[in-house]
Amino acid sequence: MMNFELTREYIDSLRELIEAKNETAISEILEGLHPADIAEVYEELSIDEAKYLYFLMDDDTAADVITELEEDDRKRFLESLPSEVIAKRFIDKMDSDDAADVLGELDDERQLEVLSHIEDVSTAGDIADLLNYDEDTAGGLMAKELIKVKETWGIPTCLRSMRRQAEEIDEIYYVYVVDNDGILKGTLSLKRMLLSPVDVLVKDIYNSDVISVRVDVDAEDVSNIMDKYDLVALPVVDSLGRLVGRITIDDVVDVMREEAEKDYQLASGITEDVEASDSVWQHTRARIPWLLIGMFGGILGSRVVSGFIDVLDEHPQLAFFMGLIAAMGGNVGIQSSAIVVQSLASGSTSLDSTWKKLMKELGISLLNATLLTILIFTYNRVVGADLALTMTVSAAMFSVVVFANLFGTFVPLLLNRLKIDPAVATGPFVTTLNDIIGMFLYLTIGTLFFSMIG
Amino acid sequence: MMNFELTREYIDSLRELIEAKNETAISEILEGLHPADIAEVYEELSIDEAKYLYFLMDDDTAADVITELEEDDRKRFLESLPSEVIAKRFIDKMDSDDAADVLGELDDERQLEVLSHIEDVSTAGDIADLLNYDEDTAGGLMAKELIKVKETWGIPTCLRSMRRQAEEIDEIYYVYVVDNDGILKGTLSLKRMLLSPVDVLVKDIYNSDVISVRVDVDAEDVSNIMDKYDLVALPVVDSLGRLVGRITIDDVVDVMREEAEKDYQLASGITEDVEASDSVWQHTRARIPWLLIGMFGGILGSRVVSGFIDVLDEHPQLAFFMGLIAAMGGNVGIQSSAIVVQSLASGSTSLDSTWKKLMKELGISLLNATLLTILIFTYNRVVGADLALTMTVSAAMFSVVVFANLFGTFVPLLLNRLKIDPAVATGPFVTTLNDIIGMFLYLTIGTLFFSMIG
């Protein structure tokens, strides 16, 4: 099977088949598709068309497709179905982590209703358990399905038990080893089992160097740990060290992608998770908050400028470079903030103190500021601008670049200490502040130079 | 083993042990650490201290640590070692994909020298082979180590062969099934093998629904495919469909992280991959290009403004809102570009044409523009600004928001079609253009209104 490509023609012909209720042809098409592809197809269909498709799929495929859907589409679809169908056709066929994620999107009453329709009590219990964890923690990411063996077992007992346990889960990455109290002791690699003689005990061959996290560890830390140690699965323990679940890399990839997207969107002034395919209204709602902040900043800026009406009235040429100085403040500030935000997000351990970081930024900013100031000074002399304007622009350039650099470094570090997402600093808030401060510095310096030289 | 935390005290005490050449104590410390942790420690040490540590580690650990180092540190370290040591202590102990990555960082002459010191010809051949692929393709990401079985084999033959093959690789994710010509036919799941009777043939139980990529597929597409289908490993085939390697999720996680960081850095106006720990000079080099572009844009803007010297001379209050209008143009443009860039990067399949996307952005921009215009109009009336200024600011706000929205959507789509990274559009280039166009619109509208009403 090669990669699937969704086209307008494909959807149109599928719609015609649905219209004609051609079950044989549709079933054939569905069988050739991966659930992730069916989810993409679904997003182009109406609820009724989608429902028709669902009842032609086998239960496992239907459950996988539900898991792969975008949250909004899934919610809309599930709302149109009775609780019993959701329980038996979907939730019961999913891994416990996916089941909890999907259930968590429904309201509390509906959650209970669905859970009451799940026949196996231990499955329902596992899911209800997972619903208690905050979704941004290890507990919220983990699944209950895992293969564990006791350290006192021999290989034949292990294999028998693993066969039984394996029926319930999709892929085996690690076999976990626990003691009689359920405390995680280590892992047993499949490779090691393949290569070992049959008469050894688990405790003779297991690997005790296992990296685990507690249920309450932050999702971002989980993703940094799995990335740093190149892990495919990570066991989760409770406060007593008992094995309670495992997190697989595919869930963490989603966390990483979402984190990266969130930082990127904040830097671009978008406040909610929004995608190109969302509605006009969702887009407006995600974009307007920062625009309003930008506008209030701009109005504040206009008050600052109006304070300099006299010098502007006398020397209107001061207006020429206001935009340049404001923009440079914004650009420089975003650069410094972004570097801090990235180093905080990647959890990269730098031993430098805040003071040392600021000193380093001072070095960078002095270099950049000197270069830019020489250039703008030269430009002004070449085009023959008057001396007062040249001096104003040059001095303002130097001080704005240095100030914005330090400010851009300091703000995200401060936010981080206050437990606020430092990525906010790269958004229009700090840019706007830098704009205003830049204009204030420029006009103040201008007033000074024009009163001296002009 | 729990998570390791690097502290200044830790490094200091390690340095003292190195100074005192206390081999026993250091070996003990190293044994308790994961290679990824040792790599972090190393980055805080001098080359000589690091070298001393290396010769206390066993070969496998030393090779893993080398793989985990930052590229710059690795390069500096390897340059200080003879080719034979690099070959025997490091390259020979690495997986073929890591070996090729590390070798690829050395110059051509050194690469040949190192390869000539590798004893096993087939290992050297595999690495030399991998060096031929562009690092941004499936071929550049894949490793040669994999487990494959023939479709005509029985389970006992499979197990024997797998035991032999397993000695060379760390973790088994999938067992690949090929025909007699080496053409990839499918996968054999370990779970399926655990659950099957012993007398079946591979061809009776293998799964033929295997997703694979050709060696020349782009790395970003590889990462999107693995993410979409939740794959832990992805087989790579040549143009004839023969299995030539496999890509594991940990390599793709790195690709994803780098992609996300690159987009984020472009959006923040940083041109090279730079980290908080890099030198002042590296930071300056990474930041100055966009600042220069921003400055030239600002100078261009000053020329535009100077064209309106007469109206500014007569109505200096026009200068009050120049910053606001320019900033709004920039903010709105970044938002729209970021949405397009994200949807292109995630490879999310939207069937909408460019025209339809622009129409949708028009809708969003009209909504946003109307809201912002009403607010700025009201503000100006409340503070009692004169009518001409109020009308100018309001009309400019409306047109700038709509224009910047469409421009911000169009530019990344255009860049993408021209095969230029669309993320460039979120950098200062388009922001600066939007600034200038915003000021031009504002002053033109101002000239008009002040000549009519003022």
Short mmCIF file of N, CA and C in Angstrom, two decimals, chain A residues 1 3 6 8 34 36-37 40 163 166 169 173 191 194-195 210 212 224-225 227-229 232 253-254 257 260-261 263-265 268-269 274 276-278 283-284 287-288 291-292 295 298-299 302-303 306 309 313 316 319-322 324 328 334-335 338-339 341-342 349 351 360-361 364 367-368 375 379 397 405 426, chain B residues 1-3 8 34 36-37 40 163 166 169 173 191 194-195 210 224-225 227-229 232 253-254 257 260-261 263-265 268-269 274 276-278 283-284 287-288 291-292 295 298-299 302-303 306 309 313 316 319-322 324 328 332 334-335 338-339 341-342 349 351 360-361 364 367-368 375 379 397 405 426:
data_model
loop_
_atom_site.label_atom_id
_atom_site.label_comp_id
_atom_site.label_asym_id
_atom_site.label_seq_id
_atom_site.Cartn_x
_atom_site.Cartn_y
_atom_site.Cartn_z
N MET A 1 0.84 -1.20 0.00
CA MET A 1 0.00 0.00 0.00
C MET A 1 0.87 1.26 0.00
N ASN A 3 1.18 5.62 -0.37
CA ASN A 3 0.54 6.76 0.25
C ASN A 3 -0.73 7.15 -0.50
N LEU A 6 -5.87 12.41 -1.24
CA LEU A 6 -7.26 12.81 -1.28
C LEU A 6 -7.46 13.81 -2.42
N ARG A 8 -10.52 15.93 -5.01
CA ARG A 8 -11.92 16.35 -5.14
C ARG A 8 -12.73 15.28 -5.91
N HIS A 34 -6.43 3.01 5.00
CA HIS A 34 -5.99 3.05 6.39
C HIS A 34 -6.99 3.94 7.16
N ALA A 36 -6.55 6.28 9.15
CA ALA A 36 -6.17 7.69 9.09
C ALA A 36 -6.63 8.33 7.77
N ASP A 37 -6.64 7.53 6.70
CA ASP A 37 -7.11 8.03 5.41
C ASP A 37 -8.63 8.18 5.42
N GLU A 40 -9.58 11.32 6.99
CA GLU A 40 -9.46 12.47 6.10
C GLU A 40 -10.66 12.57 5.16
N ARG A 163 1.67 -14.23 25.99
CA ARG A 163 0.73 -14.57 24.92
C ARG A 163 -0.67 -14.09 25.29
N ALA A 166 -0.77 -10.31 25.33
CA ALA A 166 -0.56 -9.72 24.01
C ALA A 166 -1.85 -9.63 23.21
N ILE A 169 -3.23 -6.01 23.22
CA ILE A 169 -2.57 -4.79 22.77
C ILE A 169 -1.98 -4.93 21.38
N TYR A 173 6.36 -3.13 22.72
CA TYR A 173 7.66 -2.48 22.62
C TYR A 173 8.58 -2.97 23.72
N LYS A 191 14.55 -8.98 22.43
CA LYS A 191 15.77 -9.48 21.83
C LYS A 191 16.51 -10.38 22.83
N LEU A 194 14.85 -13.63 23.06
CA LEU A 194 15.12 -14.46 21.88
C LEU A 194 16.49 -15.12 22.01
N LEU A 195 17.43 -14.39 22.63
CA LEU A 195 18.81 -14.87 22.66
C LEU A 195 19.16 -15.68 23.91
N VAL A 210 15.95 1.28 34.10
CA VAL A 210 14.75 1.72 33.38
C VAL A 210 14.44 3.16 33.76
N SER A 212 11.68 5.93 34.16
CA SER A 212 10.23 6.00 34.32
C SER A 212 9.85 7.40 34.77
N ASN A 224 10.23 15.78 26.53
CA ASN A 224 11.67 16.04 26.54
C ASN A 224 12.48 14.81 26.96
N ILE A 225 11.96 14.06 27.94
CA ILE A 225 12.66 12.86 28.40
C ILE A 225 12.70 11.80 27.29
N ASP A 227 12.44 12.24 24.12
CA ASP A 227 13.27 12.72 23.03
C ASP A 227 14.75 12.56 23.38
N LYS A 228 15.11 13.00 24.59
CA LYS A 228 16.52 12.96 25.00
C LYS A 228 17.06 11.54 25.03
N TYR A 229 16.28 10.62 25.60
CA TYR A 229 16.77 9.25 25.74
C TYR A 229 16.33 8.34 24.60
N VAL A 232 10.88 4.71 22.93
CA VAL A 232 9.69 4.42 22.15
C VAL A 232 8.49 4.28 23.08
N VAL A 253 4.60 12.36 20.23
CA VAL A 253 4.81 13.12 19.00
C VAL A 253 3.69 14.15 18.86
N ASP A 254 2.47 13.75 19.21
CA ASP A 254 1.36 14.70 19.15
C ASP A 254 1.57 15.86 20.11
N ARG A 257 4.23 18.15 18.68
CA ARG A 257 3.71 18.92 17.56
C ARG A 257 2.81 20.05 18.07
N ALA A 260 4.93 22.80 19.71
CA ALA A 260 5.63 23.60 18.71
C ALA A 260 4.65 24.53 18.01
N GLU A 261 3.45 23.98 17.68
CA GLU A 261 2.45 24.81 17.00
C GLU A 261 1.98 25.94 17.89
N ASP A 263 3.62 27.45 20.37
CA ASP A 263 4.64 28.50 20.45
C ASP A 263 4.66 29.32 19.18
N TYR A 264 4.56 28.61 18.04
CA TYR A 264 4.60 29.30 16.76
C TYR A 264 3.41 30.24 16.62
N GLN A 265 2.24 29.75 17.05
CA GLN A 265 1.05 30.58 16.94
C GLN A 265 1.13 31.79 17.87
N SER A 268 3.13 34.33 16.40
CA SER A 268 2.47 34.98 15.27
C SER A 268 1.21 35.72 15.69
N GLY A 269 0.93 35.76 16.98
CA GLY A 269 -0.21 36.52 17.45
C GLY A 269 -1.55 35.82 17.27
N VAL A 274 -5.91 27.00 15.92
CA VAL A 274 -6.81 27.20 14.79
C VAL A 274 -6.12 26.66 13.53
N ALA A 276 -6.22 25.97 9.11
CA ALA A 276 -6.68 26.60 7.88
C ALA A 276 -8.13 26.21 7.58
N SER A 277 -8.51 24.98 7.96
CA SER A 277 -9.84 24.51 7.58
C SER A 277 -10.95 24.97 8.53
N ASP A 278 -10.60 25.65 9.63
CA ASP A 278 -11.63 26.10 10.57
C ASP A 278 -12.48 27.23 9.96
N HIS A 283 -11.56 31.64 13.13
CA HIS A 283 -10.35 32.39 12.81
C HIS A 283 -10.39 33.79 13.42
N THR A 284 -11.53 34.43 13.30
CA THR A 284 -11.64 35.79 13.82
C THR A 284 -11.40 35.78 15.32
N ARG A 287 -7.80 35.40 16.23
CA ARG A 287 -6.87 36.44 15.84
C ARG A 287 -7.14 37.79 16.48
N ILE A 288 -8.41 38.06 16.80
CA ILE A 288 -8.75 39.41 17.25
C ILE A 288 -8.11 39.81 18.58
N LEU A 291 -4.82 41.43 18.08
CA LEU A 291 -4.99 42.65 17.28
C LEU A 291 -5.49 43.78 18.18
N LEU A 292 -6.39 43.44 19.10
CA LEU A 292 -6.89 44.46 20.03
C LEU A 292 -5.76 44.97 20.92
N MET A 295 -3.74 47.16 18.95
CA MET A 295 -4.39 48.45 18.71
C MET A 295 -4.31 49.34 19.95
N GLY A 298 -1.01 50.65 20.07
CA GLY A 298 -0.84 51.69 19.07
C GLY A 298 -1.47 53.01 19.50
N ILE A 299 -2.62 52.93 20.17
CA ILE A 299 -3.28 54.14 20.67
C ILE A 299 -2.41 54.79 21.74
N SER A 302 0.17 56.55 20.08
CA SER A 302 -0.26 57.83 19.51
C SER A 302 -0.29 58.92 20.57
N ARG A 303 -0.59 58.53 21.83
CA ARG A 303 -0.56 59.51 22.94
C ARG A 303 0.87 59.97 23.18
N SER A 306 1.80 62.28 20.45
CA SER A 306 1.11 63.58 20.53
C SER A 306 1.74 64.48 21.60
N ILE A 309 4.04 66.99 19.93
CA ILE A 309 3.44 67.72 18.82
C ILE A 309 4.24 68.97 18.44
N ASP A 313 5.75 69.63 14.87
CA ASP A 313 5.21 70.76 14.12
C ASP A 313 6.36 71.56 13.51
N PRO A 316 8.88 68.53 10.87
CA PRO A 316 8.07 67.38 10.42
C PRO A 316 8.92 66.24 9.87
N ALA A 319 9.21 62.73 11.42
CA ALA A 319 8.26 61.64 11.17
C ALA A 319 8.81 60.58 10.22
N PHE A 320 9.80 60.98 9.40
CA PHE A 320 10.31 60.03 8.39
C PHE A 320 10.78 58.71 9.01
N PHE A 321 11.49 58.82 10.12
CA PHE A 321 12.15 57.63 10.65
C PHE A 321 11.45 56.99 11.85
N MET A 322 10.27 57.53 12.20
CA MET A 322 9.54 56.94 13.32
C MET A 322 9.23 55.46 13.10
N LEU A 324 10.75 53.33 11.11
CA LEU A 324 11.97 52.52 11.12
C LEU A 324 12.39 52.17 12.55
N MET A 328 12.43 48.45 14.21
CA MET A 328 13.67 47.83 14.66
C MET A 328 13.54 47.34 16.10
N ILE A 334 11.77 40.53 19.32
CA ILE A 334 11.26 39.19 18.98
C ILE A 334 12.42 38.20 18.88
N GLN A 335 13.50 38.61 18.24
CA GLN A 335 14.65 37.70 18.10
C GLN A 335 15.14 37.22 19.47
N ALA A 338 12.62 34.93 21.23
CA ALA A 338 12.49 33.61 20.60
C ALA A 338 13.61 32.68 21.05
N ILE A 339 14.81 33.22 21.15
CA ILE A 339 15.95 32.39 21.57
C ILE A 339 15.74 31.89 23.00
N VAL A 341 12.81 31.58 24.56
CA VAL A 341 11.67 30.67 24.56
C VAL A 341 12.09 29.28 24.08
N GLN A 342 12.87 29.22 23.01
CA GLN A 342 13.30 27.91 22.50
C GLN A 342 14.18 27.19 23.49
N THR A 349 19.64 22.27 29.28
CA THR A 349 20.18 22.67 30.56
C THR A 349 21.35 23.59 30.35
N LEU A 351 23.68 26.20 32.42
CA LEU A 351 23.95 26.51 33.81
C LEU A 351 24.09 28.01 34.04
N LYS A 360 25.40 38.43 28.21
CA LYS A 360 25.70 37.94 26.88
C LYS A 360 24.87 38.68 25.82
N GLU A 361 23.57 38.86 26.12
CA GLU A 361 22.71 39.61 25.20
C GLU A 361 23.23 41.04 25.03
N ILE A 364 25.85 40.87 22.41
CA ILE A 364 25.27 40.73 21.08
C ILE A 364 24.65 42.04 20.63
N LEU A 367 27.14 44.74 19.56
CA LEU A 367 27.67 44.46 18.23
C LEU A 367 26.67 44.84 17.14
N ASN A 368 25.43 44.31 17.28
CA ASN A 368 24.39 44.61 16.29
C ASN A 368 24.11 46.10 16.22
N LEU A 375 25.62 52.11 9.73
CA LEU A 375 24.94 52.09 8.44
C LEU A 375 23.93 53.22 8.31
N TYR A 379 24.07 56.34 5.72
CA TYR A 379 22.97 56.59 4.79
C TYR A 379 22.51 58.04 4.87
N MET A 397 18.67 54.69 17.08
CA MET A 397 18.90 53.32 16.61
C MET A 397 19.74 52.56 17.63
N ASN A 405 16.83 44.43 22.88
CA ASN A 405 17.52 43.18 23.08
C ASN A 405 17.43 42.70 24.52
N THR A 426 6.83 36.48 22.85
CA THR A 426 7.15 36.70 21.45
C THR A 426 5.94 37.21 20.69
N MET B 1 16.48 3.97 37.70
CA MET B 1 17.19 5.22 37.42
C MET B 1 16.18 6.34 37.15
N MET B 2 16.30 7.43 37.88
CA MET B 2 15.39 8.54 37.62
C MET B 2 16.09 9.59 36.78
N ASN B 3 15.37 10.65 36.53
CA ASN B 3 15.89 11.69 35.67
C ASN B 3 17.10 12.38 36.29
N ARG B 8 25.80 23.01 38.52
CA ARG B 8 27.13 23.59 38.55
C ARG B 8 28.02 22.81 39.52
N HIS B 34 23.27 7.74 31.78
CA HIS B 34 22.86 7.42 30.42
C HIS B 34 23.77 8.21 29.46
N ALA B 36 23.11 9.98 27.02
CA ALA B 36 22.57 11.32 26.75
C ALA B 36 22.95 12.28 27.88
N ASP B 37 23.02 11.75 29.11
CA ASP B 37 23.42 12.60 30.25
C ASP B 37 24.91 12.91 30.18
N GLU B 40 25.55 15.68 27.93
CA GLU B 40 25.28 16.99 28.54
C GLU B 40 26.45 17.43 29.42
N ARG B 163 17.26 -14.62 15.31
CA ARG B 163 18.23 -14.60 16.41
C ARG B 163 19.57 -14.09 15.92
N ALA B 166 19.28 -10.41 15.04
CA ALA B 166 18.99 -9.57 16.20
C ALA B 166 20.25 -9.17 16.95
N ILE B 169 21.27 -5.52 16.09
CA ILE B 169 20.47 -4.31 16.25
C ILE B 169 19.89 -4.19 17.65
N TYR B 173 11.42 -3.62 16.06
CA TYR B 173 10.06 -3.09 16.01
C TYR B 173 9.21 -3.92 15.07
N LYS B 191 3.87 -10.07 17.77
CA LYS B 191 2.69 -10.55 18.47
C LYS B 191 2.06 -11.72 17.71
N LEU B 194 4.06 -14.74 18.19
CA LEU B 194 3.85 -15.31 19.52
C LEU B 194 2.56 -16.11 19.56
N LEU B 195 1.56 -15.64 18.81
CA LEU B 195 0.23 -16.25 18.90
C LEU B 195 -0.03 -17.35 17.87
N VAL B 210 1.56 -2.92 4.12
CA VAL B 210 2.70 -2.21 4.70
C VAL B 210 2.87 -0.86 4.00
N ASN B 224 5.67 13.41 8.16
CA ASN B 224 4.20 13.52 8.12
C ASN B 224 3.53 12.15 7.99
N ILE B 225 4.14 11.25 7.19
CA ILE B 225 3.57 9.91 7.02
C ILE B 225 3.63 9.13 8.34
N ASP B 227 3.80 10.30 11.33
CA ASP B 227 2.91 10.92 12.29
C ASP B 227 1.45 10.54 11.99
N LYS B 228 1.06 10.64 10.72
CA LYS B 228 -0.32 10.37 10.35
C LYS B 228 -0.71 8.92 10.65
N TYR B 229 0.18 7.99 10.29
CA TYR B 229 -0.17 6.58 10.47
C TYR B 229 0.35 6.00 11.79
N VAL B 232 6.13 3.46 14.16
CA VAL B 232 7.34 3.49 14.97
C VAL B 232 8.56 3.28 14.07
N VAL B 253 11.56 12.15 14.98
CA VAL B 253 11.28 13.14 16.02
C VAL B 253 12.28 14.29 15.92
N ASP B 254 13.54 13.94 15.65
CA ASP B 254 14.54 14.99 15.47
C ASP B 254 14.22 15.87 14.27
N ARG B 257 11.33 18.15 15.21
CA ARG B 257 11.76 19.21 16.12
C ARG B 257 12.55 20.29 15.34
N ALA B 260 10.18 22.36 13.15
CA ALA B 260 9.39 23.29 13.95
C ALA B 260 10.27 24.45 14.42
N GLU B 261 11.51 24.13 14.84
CA GLU B 261 12.40 25.19 15.31
C GLU B 261 12.76 26.13 14.18
N ASP B 263 11.00 26.85 11.46
CA ASP B 263 9.87 27.73 11.15
C ASP B 263 9.73 28.82 12.20
N TYR B 264 9.91 28.41 13.45
CA TYR B 264 9.76 29.35 14.55
C TYR B 264 10.84 30.43 14.46
N GLN B 265 12.06 30.00 14.15
CA GLN B 265 13.15 30.96 14.05
C GLN B 265 12.96 31.90 12.87
N SER B 268 10.65 34.48 13.75
CA SER B 268 11.21 35.43 14.70
C SER B 268 12.38 36.20 14.11
N GLY B 269 12.68 35.98 12.83
CA GLY B 269 13.73 36.75 12.19
C GLY B 269 15.13 36.27 12.51
N VAL B 274 20.49 28.59 15.79
CA VAL B 274 21.34 29.14 16.82
C VAL B 274 20.70 28.83 18.17
N ALA B 276 20.82 29.17 22.63
CA ALA B 276 21.19 30.12 23.68
C ALA B 276 22.66 29.98 24.06
N SER B 277 23.19 28.74 23.95
CA SER B 277 24.56 28.52 24.42
C SER B 277 25.62 28.89 23.37
N ASP B 278 25.21 29.26 22.16
CA ASP B 278 26.18 29.60 21.13
C ASP B 278 26.88 30.93 21.44
N HIS B 283 25.49 34.37 17.38
CA HIS B 283 24.20 35.03 17.53
C HIS B 283 24.07 36.24 16.63
N THR B 284 25.14 37.04 16.59
CA THR B 284 25.10 38.24 15.77
C THR B 284 24.88 37.86 14.31
N ARG B 287 21.35 36.84 13.56
CA ARG B 287 20.29 37.84 13.71
C ARG B 287 20.42 39.03 12.77
N ILE B 288 21.67 39.37 12.38
CA ILE B 288 21.84 40.61 11.63
C ILE B 288 21.18 40.63 10.24
N LEU B 291 17.70 41.91 10.42
CA LEU B 291 17.71 43.28 10.91
C LEU B 291 18.10 44.24 9.79
N LEU B 292 19.03 43.79 8.95
CA LEU B 292 19.42 44.63 7.82
C LEU B 292 18.25 44.79 6.85
N MET B 295 15.96 47.11 8.28
CA MET B 295 16.43 48.49 8.21
C MET B 295 16.27 49.06 6.82
N GLY B 298 12.84 49.91 6.43
CA GLY B 298 12.53 51.14 7.17
C GLY B 298 13.00 52.38 6.43
N ILE B 299 14.16 52.27 5.79
CA ILE B 299 14.67 53.41 5.02
C ILE B 299 13.74 53.69 3.84
N SER B 302 10.94 55.46 5.08
CA SER B 302 11.20 56.88 5.35
C SER B 302 11.12 57.70 4.05
N ARG B 303 11.50 57.07 2.92
CA ARG B 303 11.37 57.76 1.62
C ARG B 303 9.90 57.97 1.30
N SER B 306 8.64 60.71 3.43
CA SER B 306 9.16 62.03 3.04
C SER B 306 8.43 62.58 1.81
N ILE B 309 5.81 65.13 2.88
CA ILE B 309 6.30 66.16 3.79
C ILE B 309 5.35 67.37 3.87
N ASP B 313 3.71 68.63 7.22
CA ASP B 313 4.09 69.96 7.68
C ASP B 313 2.84 70.73 8.11
N PRO B 316 0.68 68.10 11.40
CA PRO B 316 1.61 67.18 12.09
C PRO B 316 0.90 66.11 12.92
N ALA B 319 1.08 62.32 12.22
CA ALA B 319 2.17 61.46 12.70
C ALA B 319 1.74 60.59 13.87
N PHE B 320 0.69 61.04 14.60
CA PHE B 320 0.28 60.29 15.80
C PHE B 320 -0.01 58.82 15.50
N PHE B 321 -0.72 58.57 14.42
CA PHE B 321 -1.22 57.21 14.18
C PHE B 321 -0.43 56.41 13.14
N MET B 322 0.66 57.00 12.68
CA MET B 322 1.48 56.27 11.70
C MET B 322 1.98 54.94 12.26
N LEU B 324 0.69 53.16 14.69
CA LEU B 324 -0.43 52.22 14.88
C LEU B 324 -0.77 51.51 13.58
N MET B 328 -0.34 47.53 12.82
CA MET B 328 -1.49 46.66 12.54
C MET B 328 -1.27 45.88 11.25
N VAL B 332 -1.34 41.78 11.40
CA VAL B 332 -2.35 41.05 10.63
C VAL B 332 -1.67 40.16 9.60
N ILE B 334 1.37 38.79 9.65
CA ILE B 334 2.02 37.63 10.26
C ILE B 334 0.99 36.56 10.60
N GLN B 335 -0.14 36.98 11.14
CA GLN B 335 -1.18 36.00 11.50
C GLN B 335 -1.58 35.16 10.29
N ALA B 338 1.20 32.86 9.06
CA ALA B 338 1.49 31.74 9.96
C ALA B 338 0.49 30.61 9.75
N ILE B 339 -0.78 30.95 9.54
CA ILE B 339 -1.79 29.92 9.34
C ILE B 339 -1.50 29.14 8.06
N VAL B 341 1.45 28.83 6.56
CA VAL B 341 2.70 28.08 6.75
C VAL B 341 2.44 26.80 7.53
N GLN B 342 1.65 26.90 8.60
CA GLN B 342 1.37 25.70 9.40
C GLN B 342 0.60 24.67 8.60
N THR B 349 -4.24 17.95 4.16
CA THR B 349 -4.83 17.97 2.84
C THR B 349 -6.11 18.78 2.84
N LEU B 351 -8.72 20.57 0.27
CA LEU B 351 -9.02 20.53 -1.16
C LEU B 351 -9.29 21.92 -1.72
N LYS B 360 -11.83 33.13 1.67
CA LYS B 360 -12.08 32.92 3.08
C LYS B 360 -11.35 33.97 3.92
N GLU B 361 -10.09 34.23 3.56
CA GLU B 361 -9.34 35.26 4.28
C GLU B 361 -10.02 36.62 4.12
N ILE B 364 -12.65 36.74 6.76
CA ILE B 364 -12.07 36.97 8.08
C ILE B 364 -11.61 38.41 8.22
N LEU B 367 -14.43 40.95 8.68
CA LEU B 367 -14.93 40.92 10.06
C LEU B 367 -14.00 41.67 11.01
N ASN B 368 -12.71 41.27 10.98
CA ASN B 368 -11.72 41.91 11.86
C ASN B 368 -11.63 43.40 11.59
N LEU B 375 -13.93 50.48 16.56
CA LEU B 375 -13.27 50.83 17.81
C LEU B 375 -12.40 52.07 17.67
N TYR B 379 -12.96 55.66 19.46
CA TYR B 379 -11.91 56.26 20.30
C TYR B 379 -11.63 57.69 19.87
N MET B 397 -7.26 52.13 8.70
CA MET B 397 -7.33 50.90 9.48
C MET B 397 -8.03 49.82 8.67
N ASN B 405 -4.10 41.15 5.36
CA ASN B 405 -4.64 39.80 5.47
C ASN B 405 -4.46 39.03 4.17
N THR B 426 6.78 34.67 7.03
CA THR B 426 6.42 35.16 8.36
C THR B 426 7.55 35.97 8.98
#
